[in-house]
Coordinates of C-alpha atoms in Angstrom, one line a residue:
X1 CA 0.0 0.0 0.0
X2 CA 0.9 3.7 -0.8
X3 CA 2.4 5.3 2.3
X4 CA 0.6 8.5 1.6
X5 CA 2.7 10.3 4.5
X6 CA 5.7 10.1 2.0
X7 CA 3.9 12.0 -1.0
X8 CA 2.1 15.2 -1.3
X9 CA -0.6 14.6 -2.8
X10 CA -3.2 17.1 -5.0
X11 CA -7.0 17.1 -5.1
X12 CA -8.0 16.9 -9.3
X13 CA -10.9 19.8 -10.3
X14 CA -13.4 19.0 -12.7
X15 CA -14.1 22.0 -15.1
X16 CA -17.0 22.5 -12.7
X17 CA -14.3 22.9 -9.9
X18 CA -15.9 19.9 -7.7
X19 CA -13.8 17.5 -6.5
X20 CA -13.2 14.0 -7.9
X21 CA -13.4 11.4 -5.6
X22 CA -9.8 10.2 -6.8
X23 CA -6.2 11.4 -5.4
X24 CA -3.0 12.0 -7.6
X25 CA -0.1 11.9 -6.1
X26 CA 3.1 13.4 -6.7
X27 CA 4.6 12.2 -9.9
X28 CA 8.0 12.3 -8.1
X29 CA 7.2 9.0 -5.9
X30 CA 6.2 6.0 -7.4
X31 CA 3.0 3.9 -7.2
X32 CA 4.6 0.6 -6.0
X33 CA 6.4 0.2 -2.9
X34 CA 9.1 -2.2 -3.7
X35 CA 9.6 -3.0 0.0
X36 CA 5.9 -4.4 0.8
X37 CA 5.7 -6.1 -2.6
X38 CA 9.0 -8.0 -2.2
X39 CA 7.6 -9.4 1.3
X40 CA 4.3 -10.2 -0.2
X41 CA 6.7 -12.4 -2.9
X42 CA 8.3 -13.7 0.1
X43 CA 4.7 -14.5 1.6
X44 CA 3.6 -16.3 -1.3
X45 CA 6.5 -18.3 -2.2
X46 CA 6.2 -19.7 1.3
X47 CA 2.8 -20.6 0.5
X48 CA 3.6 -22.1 -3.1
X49 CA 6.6 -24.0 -1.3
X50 CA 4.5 -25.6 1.2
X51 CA 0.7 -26.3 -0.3
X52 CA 1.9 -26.8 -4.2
X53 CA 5.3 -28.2 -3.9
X54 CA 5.5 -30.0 -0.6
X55 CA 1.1 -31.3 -0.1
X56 CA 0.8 -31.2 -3.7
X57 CA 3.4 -33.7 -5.1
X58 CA 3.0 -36.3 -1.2
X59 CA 0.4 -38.8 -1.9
X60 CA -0.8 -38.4 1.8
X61 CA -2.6 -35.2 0.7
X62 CA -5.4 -35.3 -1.9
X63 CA -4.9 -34.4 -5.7
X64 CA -8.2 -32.3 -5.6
X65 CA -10.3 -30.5 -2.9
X66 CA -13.5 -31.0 -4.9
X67 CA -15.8 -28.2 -4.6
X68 CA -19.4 -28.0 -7.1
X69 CA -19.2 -25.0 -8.6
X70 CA -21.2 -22.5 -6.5
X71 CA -19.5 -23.4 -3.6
X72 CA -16.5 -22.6 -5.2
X73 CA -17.2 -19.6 -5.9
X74 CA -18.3 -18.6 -2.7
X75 CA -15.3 -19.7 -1.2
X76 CA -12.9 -18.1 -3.8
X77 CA -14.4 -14.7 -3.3
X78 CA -14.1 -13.9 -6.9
X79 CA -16.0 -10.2 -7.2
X80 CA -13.5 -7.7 -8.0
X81 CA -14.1 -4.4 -6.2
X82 CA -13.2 -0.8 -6.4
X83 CA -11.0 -0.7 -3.6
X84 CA -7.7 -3.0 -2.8
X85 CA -7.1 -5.4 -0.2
X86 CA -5.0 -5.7 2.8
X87 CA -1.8 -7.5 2.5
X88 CA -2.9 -10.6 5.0
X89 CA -6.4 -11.2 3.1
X90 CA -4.3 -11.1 -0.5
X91 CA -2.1 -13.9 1.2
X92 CA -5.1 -16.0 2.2
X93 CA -6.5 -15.4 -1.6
X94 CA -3.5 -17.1 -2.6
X95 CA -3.9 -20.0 0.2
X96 CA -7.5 -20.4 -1.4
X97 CA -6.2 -20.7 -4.8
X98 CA -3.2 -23.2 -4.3
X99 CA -5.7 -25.0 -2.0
X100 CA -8.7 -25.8 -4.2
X101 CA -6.9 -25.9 -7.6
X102 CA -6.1 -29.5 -9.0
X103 CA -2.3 -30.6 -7.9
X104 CA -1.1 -31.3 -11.2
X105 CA 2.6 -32.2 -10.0
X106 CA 0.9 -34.5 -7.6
X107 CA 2.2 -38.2 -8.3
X108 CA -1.3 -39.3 -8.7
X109 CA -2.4 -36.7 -11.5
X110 CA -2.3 -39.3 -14.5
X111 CA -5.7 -37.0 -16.4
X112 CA -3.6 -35.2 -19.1
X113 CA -0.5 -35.5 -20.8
X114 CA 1.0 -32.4 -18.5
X115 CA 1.6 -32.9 -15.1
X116 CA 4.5 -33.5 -12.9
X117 CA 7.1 -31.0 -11.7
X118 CA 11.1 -31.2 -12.7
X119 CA 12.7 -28.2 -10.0
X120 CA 14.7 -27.0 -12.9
X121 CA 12.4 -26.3 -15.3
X122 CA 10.3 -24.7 -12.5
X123 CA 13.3 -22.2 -12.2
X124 CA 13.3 -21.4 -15.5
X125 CA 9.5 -20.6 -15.1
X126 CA 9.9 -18.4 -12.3
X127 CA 12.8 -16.9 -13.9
X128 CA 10.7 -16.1 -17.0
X129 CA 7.7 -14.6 -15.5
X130 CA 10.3 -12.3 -13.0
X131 CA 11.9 -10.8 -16.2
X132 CA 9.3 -10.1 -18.1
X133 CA 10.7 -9.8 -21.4
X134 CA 9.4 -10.3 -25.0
X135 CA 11.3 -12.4 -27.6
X136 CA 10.6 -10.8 -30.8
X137 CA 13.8 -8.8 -30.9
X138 CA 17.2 -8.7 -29.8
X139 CA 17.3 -5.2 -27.8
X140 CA 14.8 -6.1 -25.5
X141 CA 15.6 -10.1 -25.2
X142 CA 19.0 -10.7 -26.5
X143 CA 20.0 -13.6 -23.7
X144 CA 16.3 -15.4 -25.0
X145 CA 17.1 -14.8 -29.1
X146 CA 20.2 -16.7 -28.6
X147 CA 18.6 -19.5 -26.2
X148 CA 16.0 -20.3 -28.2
X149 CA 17.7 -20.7 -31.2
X150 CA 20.0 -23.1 -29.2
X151 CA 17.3 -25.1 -28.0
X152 CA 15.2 -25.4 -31.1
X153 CA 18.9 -26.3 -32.9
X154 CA 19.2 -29.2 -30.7
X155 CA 15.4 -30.6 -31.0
X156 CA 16.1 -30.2 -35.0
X157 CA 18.8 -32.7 -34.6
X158 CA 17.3 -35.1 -32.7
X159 CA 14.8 -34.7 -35.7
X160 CA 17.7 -35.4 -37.8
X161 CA 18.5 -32.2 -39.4
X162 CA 21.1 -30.1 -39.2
X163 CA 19.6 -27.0 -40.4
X164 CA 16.5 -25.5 -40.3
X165 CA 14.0 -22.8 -38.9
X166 CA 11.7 -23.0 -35.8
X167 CA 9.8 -21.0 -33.4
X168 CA 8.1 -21.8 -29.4
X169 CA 4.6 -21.3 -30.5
X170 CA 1.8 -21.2 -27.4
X171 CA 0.7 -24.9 -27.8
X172 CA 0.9 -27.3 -30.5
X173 CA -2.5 -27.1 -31.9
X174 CA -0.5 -23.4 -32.8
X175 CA 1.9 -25.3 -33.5
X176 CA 0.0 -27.5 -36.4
X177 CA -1.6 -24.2 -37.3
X178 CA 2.0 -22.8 -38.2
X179 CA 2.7 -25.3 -40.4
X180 CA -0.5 -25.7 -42.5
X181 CA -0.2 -21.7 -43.2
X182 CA 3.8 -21.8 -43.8
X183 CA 2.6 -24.9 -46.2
X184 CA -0.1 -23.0 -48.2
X185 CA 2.2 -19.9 -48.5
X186 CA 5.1 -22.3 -49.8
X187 CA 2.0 -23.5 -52.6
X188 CA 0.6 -20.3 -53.1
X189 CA 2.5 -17.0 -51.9
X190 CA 0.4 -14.7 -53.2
X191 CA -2.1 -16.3 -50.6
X192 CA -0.6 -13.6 -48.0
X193 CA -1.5 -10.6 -50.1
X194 CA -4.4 -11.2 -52.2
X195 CA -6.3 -13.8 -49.5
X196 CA -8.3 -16.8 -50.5
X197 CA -10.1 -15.4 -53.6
X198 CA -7.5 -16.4 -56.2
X199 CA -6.9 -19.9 -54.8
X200 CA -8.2 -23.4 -55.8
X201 CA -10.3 -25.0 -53.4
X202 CA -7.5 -26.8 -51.1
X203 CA -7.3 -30.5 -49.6
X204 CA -5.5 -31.6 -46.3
X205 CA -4.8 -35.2 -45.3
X206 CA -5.0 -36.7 -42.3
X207 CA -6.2 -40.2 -40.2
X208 CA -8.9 -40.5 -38.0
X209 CA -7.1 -40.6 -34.9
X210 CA -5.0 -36.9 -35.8
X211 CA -6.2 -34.5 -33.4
X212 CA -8.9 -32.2 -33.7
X213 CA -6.7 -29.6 -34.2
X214 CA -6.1 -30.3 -37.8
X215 CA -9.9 -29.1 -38.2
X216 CA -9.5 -26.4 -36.3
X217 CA -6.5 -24.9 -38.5
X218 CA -8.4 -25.7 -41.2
X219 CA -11.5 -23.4 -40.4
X220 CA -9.6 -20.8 -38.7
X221 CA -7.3 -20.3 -42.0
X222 CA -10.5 -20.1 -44.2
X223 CA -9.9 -24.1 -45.7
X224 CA -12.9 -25.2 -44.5
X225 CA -13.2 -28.5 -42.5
X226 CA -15.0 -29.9 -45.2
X227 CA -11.7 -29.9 -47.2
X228 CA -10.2 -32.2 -44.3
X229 CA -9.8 -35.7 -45.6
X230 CA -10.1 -37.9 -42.8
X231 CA -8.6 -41.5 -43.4
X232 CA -9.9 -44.4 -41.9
X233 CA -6.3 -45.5 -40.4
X234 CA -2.6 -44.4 -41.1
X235 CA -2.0 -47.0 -43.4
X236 CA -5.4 -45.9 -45.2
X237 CA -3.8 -42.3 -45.6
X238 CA -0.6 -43.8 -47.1
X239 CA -2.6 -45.8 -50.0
X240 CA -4.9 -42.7 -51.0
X241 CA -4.5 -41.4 -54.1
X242 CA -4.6 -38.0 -54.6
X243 CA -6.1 -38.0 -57.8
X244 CA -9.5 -38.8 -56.7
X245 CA -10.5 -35.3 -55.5
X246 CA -10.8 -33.3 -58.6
X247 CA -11.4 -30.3 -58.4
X248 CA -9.5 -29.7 -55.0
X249 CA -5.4 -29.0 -55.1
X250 CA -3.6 -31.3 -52.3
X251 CA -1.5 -29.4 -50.5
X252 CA -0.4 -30.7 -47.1
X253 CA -0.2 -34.3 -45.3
X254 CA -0.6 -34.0 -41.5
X255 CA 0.9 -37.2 -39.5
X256 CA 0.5 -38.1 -36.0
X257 CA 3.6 -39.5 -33.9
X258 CA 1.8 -40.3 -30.2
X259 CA -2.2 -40.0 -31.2
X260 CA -3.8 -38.3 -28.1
X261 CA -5.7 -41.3 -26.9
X262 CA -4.1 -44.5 -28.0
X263 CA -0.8 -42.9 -28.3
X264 CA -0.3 -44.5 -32.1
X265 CA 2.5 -43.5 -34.4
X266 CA 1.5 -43.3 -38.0
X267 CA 3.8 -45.0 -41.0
X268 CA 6.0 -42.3 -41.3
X269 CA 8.5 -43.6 -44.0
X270 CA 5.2 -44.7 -45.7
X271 CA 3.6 -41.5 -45.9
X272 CA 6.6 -39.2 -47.1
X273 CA 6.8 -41.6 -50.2
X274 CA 3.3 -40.7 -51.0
X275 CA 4.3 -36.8 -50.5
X276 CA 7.5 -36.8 -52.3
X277 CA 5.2 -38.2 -55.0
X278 CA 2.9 -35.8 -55.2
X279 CA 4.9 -32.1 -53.7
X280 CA 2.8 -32.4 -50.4
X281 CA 3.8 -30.8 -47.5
X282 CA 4.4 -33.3 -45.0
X283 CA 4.0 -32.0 -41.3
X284 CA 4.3 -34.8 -38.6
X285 CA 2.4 -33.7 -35.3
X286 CA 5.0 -35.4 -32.4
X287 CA 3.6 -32.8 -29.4
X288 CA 3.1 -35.4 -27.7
X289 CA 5.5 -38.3 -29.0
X290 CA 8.4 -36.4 -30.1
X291 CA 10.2 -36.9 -26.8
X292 CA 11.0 -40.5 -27.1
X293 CA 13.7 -38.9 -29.9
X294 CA 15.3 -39.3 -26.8
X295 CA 16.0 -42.6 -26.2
X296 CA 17.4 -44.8 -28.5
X297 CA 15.7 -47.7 -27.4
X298 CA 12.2 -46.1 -28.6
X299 CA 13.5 -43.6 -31.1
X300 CA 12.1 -46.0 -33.6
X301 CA 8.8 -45.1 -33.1
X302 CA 9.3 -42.5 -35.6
X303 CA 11.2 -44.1 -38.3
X304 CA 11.5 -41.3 -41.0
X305 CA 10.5 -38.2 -39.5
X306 CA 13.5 -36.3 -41.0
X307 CA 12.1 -36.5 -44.3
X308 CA 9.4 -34.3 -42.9
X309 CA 9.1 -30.3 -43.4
X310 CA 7.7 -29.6 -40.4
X311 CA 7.5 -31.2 -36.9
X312 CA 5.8 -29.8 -34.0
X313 CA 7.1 -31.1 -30.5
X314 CA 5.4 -30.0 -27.0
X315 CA 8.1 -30.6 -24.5
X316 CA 5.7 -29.5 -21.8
X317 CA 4.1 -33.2 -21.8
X318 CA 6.8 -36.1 -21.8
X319 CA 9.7 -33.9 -20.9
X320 CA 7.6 -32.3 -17.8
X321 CA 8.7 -29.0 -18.9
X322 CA 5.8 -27.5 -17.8
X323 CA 3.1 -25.4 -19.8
X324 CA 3.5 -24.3 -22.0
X325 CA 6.3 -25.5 -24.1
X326 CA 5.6 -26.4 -27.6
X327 CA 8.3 -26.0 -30.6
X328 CA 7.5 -25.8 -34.3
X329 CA 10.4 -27.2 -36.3
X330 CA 11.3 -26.5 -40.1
X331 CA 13.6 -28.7 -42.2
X332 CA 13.2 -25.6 -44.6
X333 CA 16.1 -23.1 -44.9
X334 CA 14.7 -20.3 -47.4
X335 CA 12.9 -18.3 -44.5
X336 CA 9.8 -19.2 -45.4
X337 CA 8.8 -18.9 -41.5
X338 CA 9.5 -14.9 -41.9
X339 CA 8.0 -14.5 -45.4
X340 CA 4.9 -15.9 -44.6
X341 CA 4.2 -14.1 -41.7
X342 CA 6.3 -10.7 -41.5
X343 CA 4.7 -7.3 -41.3
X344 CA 8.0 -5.2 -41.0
X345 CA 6.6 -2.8 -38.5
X346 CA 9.3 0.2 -38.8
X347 CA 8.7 0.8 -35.0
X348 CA 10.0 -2.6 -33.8
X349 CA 12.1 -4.0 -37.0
X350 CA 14.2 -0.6 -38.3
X351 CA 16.6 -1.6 -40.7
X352 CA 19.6 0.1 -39.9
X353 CA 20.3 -1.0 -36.2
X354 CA 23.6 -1.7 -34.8
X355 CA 23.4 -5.3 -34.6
X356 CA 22.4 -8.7 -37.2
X357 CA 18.9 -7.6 -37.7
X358 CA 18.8 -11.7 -38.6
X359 CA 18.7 -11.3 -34.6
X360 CA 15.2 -9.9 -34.8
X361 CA 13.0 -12.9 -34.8
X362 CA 9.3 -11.4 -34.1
X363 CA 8.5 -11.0 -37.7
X364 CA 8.7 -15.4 -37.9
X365 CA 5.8 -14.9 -35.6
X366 CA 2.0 -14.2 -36.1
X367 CA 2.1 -12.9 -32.4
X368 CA 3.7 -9.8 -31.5
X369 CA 4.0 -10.5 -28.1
X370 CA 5.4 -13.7 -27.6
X371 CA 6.6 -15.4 -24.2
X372 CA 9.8 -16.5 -23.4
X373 CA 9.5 -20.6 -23.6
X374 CA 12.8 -22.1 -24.1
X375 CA 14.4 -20.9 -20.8
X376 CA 12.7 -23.4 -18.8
X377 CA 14.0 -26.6 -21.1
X378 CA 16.8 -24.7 -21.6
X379 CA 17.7 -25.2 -17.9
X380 CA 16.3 -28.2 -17.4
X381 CA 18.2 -29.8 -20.6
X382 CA 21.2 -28.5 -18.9
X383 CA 20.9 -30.2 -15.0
X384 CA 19.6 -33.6 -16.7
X385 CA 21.4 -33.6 -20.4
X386 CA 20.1 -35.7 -22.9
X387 CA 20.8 -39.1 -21.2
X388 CA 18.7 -37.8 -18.4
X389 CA 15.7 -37.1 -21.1
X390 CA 16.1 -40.4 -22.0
X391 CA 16.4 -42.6 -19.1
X392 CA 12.5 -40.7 -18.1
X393 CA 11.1 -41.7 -21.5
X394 CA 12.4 -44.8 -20.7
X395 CA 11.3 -45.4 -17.2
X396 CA 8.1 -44.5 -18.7
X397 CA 8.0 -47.2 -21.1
X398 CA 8.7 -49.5 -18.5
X399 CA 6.1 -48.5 -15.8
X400 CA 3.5 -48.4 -18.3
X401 CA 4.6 -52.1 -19.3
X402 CA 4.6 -52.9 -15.8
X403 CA 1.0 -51.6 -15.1
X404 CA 0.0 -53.7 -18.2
X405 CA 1.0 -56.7 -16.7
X406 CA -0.2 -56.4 -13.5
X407 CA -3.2 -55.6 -15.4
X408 CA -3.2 -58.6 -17.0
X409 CA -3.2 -60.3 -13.4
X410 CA -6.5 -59.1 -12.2
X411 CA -10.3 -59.6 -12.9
X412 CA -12.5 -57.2 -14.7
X413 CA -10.1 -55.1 -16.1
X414 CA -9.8 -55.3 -20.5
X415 CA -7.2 -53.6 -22.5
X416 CA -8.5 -51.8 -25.6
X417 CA -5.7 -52.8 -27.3
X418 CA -1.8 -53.6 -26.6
X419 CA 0.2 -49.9 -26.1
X420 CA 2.2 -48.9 -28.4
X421 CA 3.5 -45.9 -26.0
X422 CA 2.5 -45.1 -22.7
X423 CA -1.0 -44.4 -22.8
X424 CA -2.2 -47.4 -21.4
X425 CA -6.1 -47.6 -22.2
X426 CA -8.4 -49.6 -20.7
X427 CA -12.3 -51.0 -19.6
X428 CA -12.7 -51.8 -16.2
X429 CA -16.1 -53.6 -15.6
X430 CA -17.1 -55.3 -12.1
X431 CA -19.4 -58.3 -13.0
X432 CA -22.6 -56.7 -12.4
X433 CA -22.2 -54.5 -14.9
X434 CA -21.4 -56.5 -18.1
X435 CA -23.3 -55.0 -20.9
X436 CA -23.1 -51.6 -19.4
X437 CA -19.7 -50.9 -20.1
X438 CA -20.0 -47.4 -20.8
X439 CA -21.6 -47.1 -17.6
X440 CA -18.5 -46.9 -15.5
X441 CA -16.2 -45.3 -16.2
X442 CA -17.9 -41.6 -15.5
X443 CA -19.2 -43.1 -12.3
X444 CA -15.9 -44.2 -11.0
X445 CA -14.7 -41.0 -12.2
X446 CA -16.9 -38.7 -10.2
X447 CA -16.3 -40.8 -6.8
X448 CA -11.9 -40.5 -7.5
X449 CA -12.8 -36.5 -7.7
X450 CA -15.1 -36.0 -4.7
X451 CA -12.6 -38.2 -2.9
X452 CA -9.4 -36.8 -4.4
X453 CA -7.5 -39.6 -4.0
X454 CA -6.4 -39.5 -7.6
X455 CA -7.4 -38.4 -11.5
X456 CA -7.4 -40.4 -15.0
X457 CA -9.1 -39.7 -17.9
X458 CA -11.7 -41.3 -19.6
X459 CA -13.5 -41.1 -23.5
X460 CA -15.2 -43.0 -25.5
X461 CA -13.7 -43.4 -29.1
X462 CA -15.5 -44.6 -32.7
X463 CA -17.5 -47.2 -31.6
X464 CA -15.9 -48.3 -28.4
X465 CA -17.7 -47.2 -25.3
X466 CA -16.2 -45.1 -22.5
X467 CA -12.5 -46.5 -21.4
X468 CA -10.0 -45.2 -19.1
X469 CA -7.0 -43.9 -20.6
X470 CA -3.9 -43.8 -18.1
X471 CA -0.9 -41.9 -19.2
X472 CA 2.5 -43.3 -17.2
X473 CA 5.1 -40.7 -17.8
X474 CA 5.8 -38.9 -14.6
X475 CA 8.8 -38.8 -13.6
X476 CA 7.9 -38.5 -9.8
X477 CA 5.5 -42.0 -10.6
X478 CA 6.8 -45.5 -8.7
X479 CA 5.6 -49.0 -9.1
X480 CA 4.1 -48.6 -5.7
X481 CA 1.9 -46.1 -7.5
X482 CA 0.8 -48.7 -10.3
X483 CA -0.3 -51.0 -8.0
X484 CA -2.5 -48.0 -5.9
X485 CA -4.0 -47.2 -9.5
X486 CA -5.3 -50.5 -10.2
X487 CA -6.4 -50.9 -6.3
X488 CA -8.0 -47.9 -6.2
X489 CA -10.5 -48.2 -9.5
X490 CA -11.3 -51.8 -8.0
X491 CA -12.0 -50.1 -4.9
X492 CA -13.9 -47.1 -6.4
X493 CA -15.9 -49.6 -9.1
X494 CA -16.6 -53.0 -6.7
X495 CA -20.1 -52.0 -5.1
X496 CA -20.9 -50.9 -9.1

């Protein structure tokens, strides 16, 4: 708060010389006490430290304190008001919010494919947010220009190129949505001045499992979802022929490496023979498999993926980076990235600076302000190194094969099919409830939430009814955790 004994302060006159009921105060003292806020910081860290770091990641404290909605909000207090707080009611606020929000580093969060906490990358996150800085040139972020160039030069190679282009985008359904633009502008520049009206109508490909995403680009970039064709399977996609849709120009090829659900990796080596055929883009969507590049006991997975143009890679899920995270990578070396999307603004890109104006990398980006994502995998990459990425992808393998087996072991659960990665997916049906698959699942998932004892997703999928689908690739996660899994939906489903 403002100590208003420090500052003289001057009563503003409307032209009908009545007071307002506001106060400005001298221009020579500033509005922020530096002093009060720094121990506030202190305040909260020690409430971050003890309710999300210490309760939230010990598996003798709940991953949720469910509350319905109402209540909730009641609790929360979430009115905002003319007037400001005190400093001890802001801290409870914060108690509030670390209390009743889900624990997503908890051991026990298995609903996503985020979740978990690696310190190091936490740093980097903290770090970010403290400097406050925007990467879109190199006057205002020059430490970040370089780091991210650094960091998306070593994901390239794991991709197996050694040059290229890239950018952090904010989430990898961006991510996709970079590369179907950067595609259409390689097929058609003059897409980027004269708009849609001069083009053919345009078909993507993609399988059924892709994520929805690949629709969503399409609509948002005027394509149409309409001109998404959806093959039945991966190996469908690499047998189509292109020729059948007259009328419609071809354009771009979107693969899946780790399919949301199943966690399927589509043909890749396939599917770039049918692109190289025909001059398709080919754009391989590894946000969430792209991390077992890692290892090379798994790397295999995605067979061919340097023949791609474009992969997009979300560290924030396998690598535990935390959100968000998500790189687009370019084999390409012409700058498409920056003719496609550049606007030269004179007031941020002038052309006679003092330094490589190639150091200016905003204009690559549809965003003007963009967020500083690389420093947290930056550090992270540099505790753990890349055997350290890799032993986690595979200890995640190998917990997901254990739970499979033990799975195996017990009554009344059914795989949907054998895992391919580490989403391990799954009916569980007590023996009352045969014919009524579909039943369960939501009901066991409402009791784990109001009890909080742990979260895992569930969908249904085609045809198939509602399954579970458990994702293993915590790092914090133990065999002692499998086992409580698989006790705890018998133990939440038996009185079904």
């Amino acid at each position: 708060m403002l100590d208003f004994c420090k500052c003289s302060c001057v009563t503003l006159l409307t032209t009908a010389d009545e007071p307002e009921s506001h106060i400005l105060c001298d221009l020579n003292e500033p509005l922020v006490d530096h002093t009060e806020g720094q121990l506030f910081l202190n305040d909260t860290f020690k409430i971050i430290m003890e309710e999300v770091l210490c309760k939230g990641t010990d598996i003798k404290h709940k991953v949720c304190e469910w509350k319905e909605p109402k209540e909730l909000a009641l609790l929360l207090d979430l009115e905002l008001r003319a007037t400001g707080e005190p400093q001890h009611r802001l801290l409870q606020r914060v108690q509030d919010v670390a209390k009743y929000s889900i624990k997503t580093s908890h051991p026990r969060f298995m609903n996503q494919q985020f979740g978990g906490v690696d310190y190091h990358a936490l740093a980097g996150r903290f770090l970010t947010e403290a400097l406050n800085t925007n990467l879109y040139t190199y006057e205002v972020a020059p430490v970040f220009v370089l780091m991210e160039a650094e960091v998306l030069r070593g994901l390239r190679q794991l991709v197996g190129w050694t040059e290229g282009d890239g950018l952090f985008c904010p989430g990898g359904s961006a991510s996709n949505m970079y590369a179907m633009n950067i595609a259409r502008y390689q097929h058609f520049p003059e897409v980027k001045s004269q708009g849609l009206c001069g083009l053919p109508r345009l078909n993507i490909f993609t399988s059924s499992d892709s994520h929805y995403s690949v629709k969503k680009g399409a609509a948002f970039l005027g394509i149409g979802t309409d001109n998404v064709i959806i093959a039945p399977s991966a190996r469908r996609l690499c047998s189509f022929s292109v020729s059948v849709y007259q009328g419609a120009v071809p354009f771009f090829v979107s693969c899946t490496s780790g399919t949301t659900v199943r966690g399927a990796f589509d043909p890749l080596d396939l599917i770039a023979d049918v692109c190289e055929k025909h001059k398709l883009w080919m754009h391989v969507d590894a946000a969430w498999g792209g991390s077992v590049l890692f290892s090379k006991q798994h790397s295999h997975l995605l067979k061919g993926v340097y023949r791609a143009n474009s992969v997009s890679w979300n560290p924030h899920k396998m690598l535990v980076a935390g959100l968000q995270c998500s790189a687009l990578l370019l084999q390409d070396t012409t700058d498409l990235l920056r003719k496609c999307h550049s606007a030269n603004a004179t007031y941020l890109f002038q052309q006679d600076k003092f330094y490589d104006l190639n150091l200016d990398v905003g204009d690559k980006s549809v965003q003007c302000s963009r967020k500083v994502d690389c420093l947290k995998l930056w550090l992270m990459w540099k505790a753990v190194g890349s055997i350290g990425f890799a032993e986690r992808v595979d200890k995640a393998f190998n917990q997901a094969r254990y739970l499979v087996e033990q799975m195996k072991k017990r009554e009344g659960f059914h795989l949907l099919q054998e895992p391919e990665f580490v989403n391990v997916c799954f009916w569980f049906i007590p023996p009352s409830m045969r014919g009524k698959e579909g039943m369960v699942a939501p009901v066991i998932k409402e009791r784990m939430m109001k009890q909080g004892t742990m979260m895992v997703g569930y969908q249904p999928l085609g045809n198939k009814v509602n399954f579970f689908r458990m994702v293993v690739f915590s790092p914090l996660l133990t065999q002692k955790d499998m086992d409580f899994f698989l006790d705890e939906i018998e133990r939440l489903g038996k009185d079904l």
